[in-house]
Structure formats: C-alpha cells, structure tokens
Amino acid sequence: MKASSHSEKRSVVVIGAGPSGAIAAALLKRQGHDVLIIERQRFPRFSIGESLLSHCLDFIEEAGMLEAVQTAGFQIKHGAAFGCGDRYTEFDFRDKFTEGHGSTYQVQRADFDQLLADQAALQGVEIRYEEEITAADFDGPHPYLQVRRLDGSEYALHADFVLDASGYGRVLPRLLDLEAPSNFPLRRAVFTHIRDNIEDPHFDRNKILITTHPEWRDVWFWTIPFSDGRCSLGVVASAERYAGRPLDLDACLKAFVLEAPNLQRILKHAEWDTPARLINGYSANVKALHGPGFALLGNAAEFLDPVFSSGVTIAMRSASMAAAVLHRQLNGETVDWDGEFSTPLKRGVDTFRAYVEGWYDGSFQDVIYYERAQPEIRRMICSILAGYAWDNSNPYVAEPRRRLRVLAELCATPAPA
C-alpha cells in the first residue's frame, strides 16, 4: 500500500514494549525526555522467559514499577533447585554474596509484560501497539524509521535516537545487516503450560526446578511454578537428541519427561491442557551493540541460552545502562557508548556465557551438585544464579573461566577415605 505522507519527529523511539523496552522508556521519561514505543503485537501476548532473577527487581525498582509488581500476585521465587536422578541441591537467593534483592518472581509473561508496559504508559510513555517498523535509515542527520499500521497505512518517524528492544524480532539487526552467528550449538526447546497438581511434599514452588536428563547431561528440563496452580514445563536439547522421537510436540515432551524419574514422580497428576510449542535455534548474536543513532537492548542484541534464566536480566540491565548513557547524550554531554555501555554490558554477558558453557560440558554441573562445597563459595555461585553477573568483587564474576575450571577440578576429586 502506498505510504502516507505523514511524518513526525520524536526524541527517542523504542522498538518493542517488552521488559527492556518498558524499562528503558520509563527511565528516560522519568528524566523528562519525549519517548515513543512502537510495538508490533497487541498485548497481552505469550512469551517465555518466565523465571525472573533477583537482579531484575533492581531495575524494576529503578523504573518506579516495583510496588505494582509486588502487588500483582505473581509466584514468589526464592531461588533455584537442581535435580538429576537421585541427586538434588538448591540455592537460596536470599543467601548470596552480592548485596541486592533476594526474592523475586515467577511470572506468566503475558501478564508481566502487560503490567510493565502499562506502568510505563502511566508514567507518560506513549505506546503504539500493532505497528511495525518496515525500514530504517541511519545515514542522515537523524534516524529515520518507516512504520506500518495494522490497516496497512504507513508513516515516517524521525528521531534523535532509537533503542531496539524488539527481542527475538531483532528489528534493527535484520534491517541494518547487523546479525552475526552465535557460537553456541543449535538447540531447540519444546515447552508448554500445564495444570501441575503437584502433591510431592519435597517440591518447592518458591524455586525454579532445573532437571538434568539422567543419561544425557546436555539435555535439561525447566519446571517453573506459577501462583495459580499451573507451571511452565520445557525440555532443551540438541537436534540429535530429538532423533527417533514423536514428531507431535506434546508426545515428544511427554516422552522426554518420562525419562526423568523426578519429573515423572512430581508431575504424575498433571493435566496437559495446552498444546506444546517449539523454539528452534534460539541463540543469536550481533556485529555491534550500538551505532550512530541507535543501541540494541536485550535479546535484540544477543541471546545465550535459557538454562539460568539470564535473558530478562540482561535485557533489563542493558535498558538501564543505555537509558543512563542516552540521557546524558540528549543533554548535550559527550558519551562513550563502547566504554559506558557495550564493554561493561558484555562483561556480565560473558560471565553468564562461561557458566552456560560449563553447564553443557558438565563442569558447572559438577560444581552445582558438589556435596562438600564451602559455604562462601556457594554464596558466590548463588549470586551469579541470582543474576548478579556484573559484581566484580565476586571472584567467580571477575575470573569466571579460571575460577570455574579450578573449582570443577576440585569437585571431581574423590573424597578422602
């Protein structure tokens, strides 16, 4: 359809009304800036990434949304539990090395994302739903975006700066040829929501449960309880682990669950009332996190792996950091996007990366299940699991790969007779 001649100028345009977009927009609006969010979908809408880390609440609080989240009735989360066969261990986020929030929440993302977007709107952020960015040009004096409405009509947006918080949509990486291959192997996740009917007295609804497949250490399950008696359940595995399994996603997921004795026991009364879904090859990367007139937030830039629920934390951290730098830039200050945004953000992402890699090669699993761990080291590991992957006073953040290697070697040493 022929584009409209309508054109408007805004100070900051945020692409996407998910957690990173809502947080960034609210922070900038609170600083007095003109902010517009363009969101392709109509909220509420389904999303995974349902188990928040404690560090998320620091940014929700910074954006003035904490009270709304605390009173919304979401499932309290105090930590993470890990199970494999007869082995079981847990980490309580309230007992960690780094200062900050302990308890957090497990959320249905449709409701949670709607809540954050509504909170941003209450603070004065304009959100336009069901509008899509179809073209982008950052070569001129001001960033230019072409926007298509639901009825097919289009208009032009000129901005001082654009923040891409489009998540898996990865709008600017696609339009500006910024996509880069991830160095993670291709994995796929099959997942659903169930009415869990869990009666097992040992199951803790205040923790996410990560279950390792008893035969294949690179296959794992998430079980995320919600406050309404339902839970999110998923399995993550490489393509070859799906070979020979049912093509039907529901049957495939059920077959995997039957191979994990703890899940078979916990979910024996579950009602499988929602069709399963598939995400294939979800890891992603980009050539640059920013450029003239734009910056990329959260999953629009890079997504590692869902095993430690780091995605929303990285998204919110990037939103907070970008908003702080952009506020100063819009006020006429000289800023260094590499030194103040990209480099420090990547440090935390690389910390998560080290432990994700350690999870899949088995070394971090050895650490997690180690029965003779020193309490202080467990508290340091707990901080990372709680999302505090930017705290360089934590030795396991400052030197993640070396420390993990040494610790894994220790955990593999047989106990003295």
Short mmCIF file of C-alpha atoms in Angstrom, two decimals, residues 82 91 217 307-308 352 354-370 381-382 384-385 396 404 407-408 411:
data_model
loop_
_atom_site.label_atom_id
_atom_site.label_comp_id
_atom_site.label_asym_id
_atom_site.label_seq_id
_atom_site.Cartn_x
_atom_site.Cartn_y
_atom_site.Cartn_z
CA PHE A 82 18.63 -28.70 40.57
CA PHE A 91 20.42 -22.32 46.06
CA ARG A 217 23.95 -34.20 30.68
CA VAL A 307 19.30 -22.54 31.32
CA PHE A 308 19.93 -19.89 34.01
CA PHE A 352 26.86 -15.91 32.12
CA ALA A 354 31.18 -19.08 30.94
CA TYR A 355 28.71 -20.82 33.22
CA VAL A 356 26.35 -21.76 30.38
CA GLU A 357 29.28 -23.37 28.57
CA GLY A 358 30.27 -25.06 31.83
CA TRP A 359 26.74 -26.36 32.23
CA TYR A 360 26.75 -28.08 28.85
CA ASP A 361 30.27 -29.54 29.16
CA GLY A 362 29.33 -30.84 32.63
CA SER A 363 31.92 -28.94 34.67
CA PHE A 364 29.42 -26.50 36.20
CA GLN A 365 27.01 -29.32 36.91
CA ASP A 366 29.78 -30.98 38.93
CA VAL A 367 30.13 -27.75 40.89
CA ILE A 368 26.39 -27.37 41.48
CA TYR A 369 25.93 -30.90 42.80
CA TYR A 370 29.18 -30.95 44.83
CA ILE A 381 27.88 -19.03 42.86
CA CYS A 382 24.41 -18.22 44.18
CA ILE A 384 25.56 -15.41 39.72
CA LEU A 385 22.49 -17.65 39.62
CA TYR A 396 33.62 -16.02 40.22
CA LEU A 404 35.20 -22.42 37.33
CA LEU A 407 36.54 -25.39 41.15
CA ALA A 408 35.40 -28.11 38.74
CA CYS A 411 34.73 -31.13 42.70
#
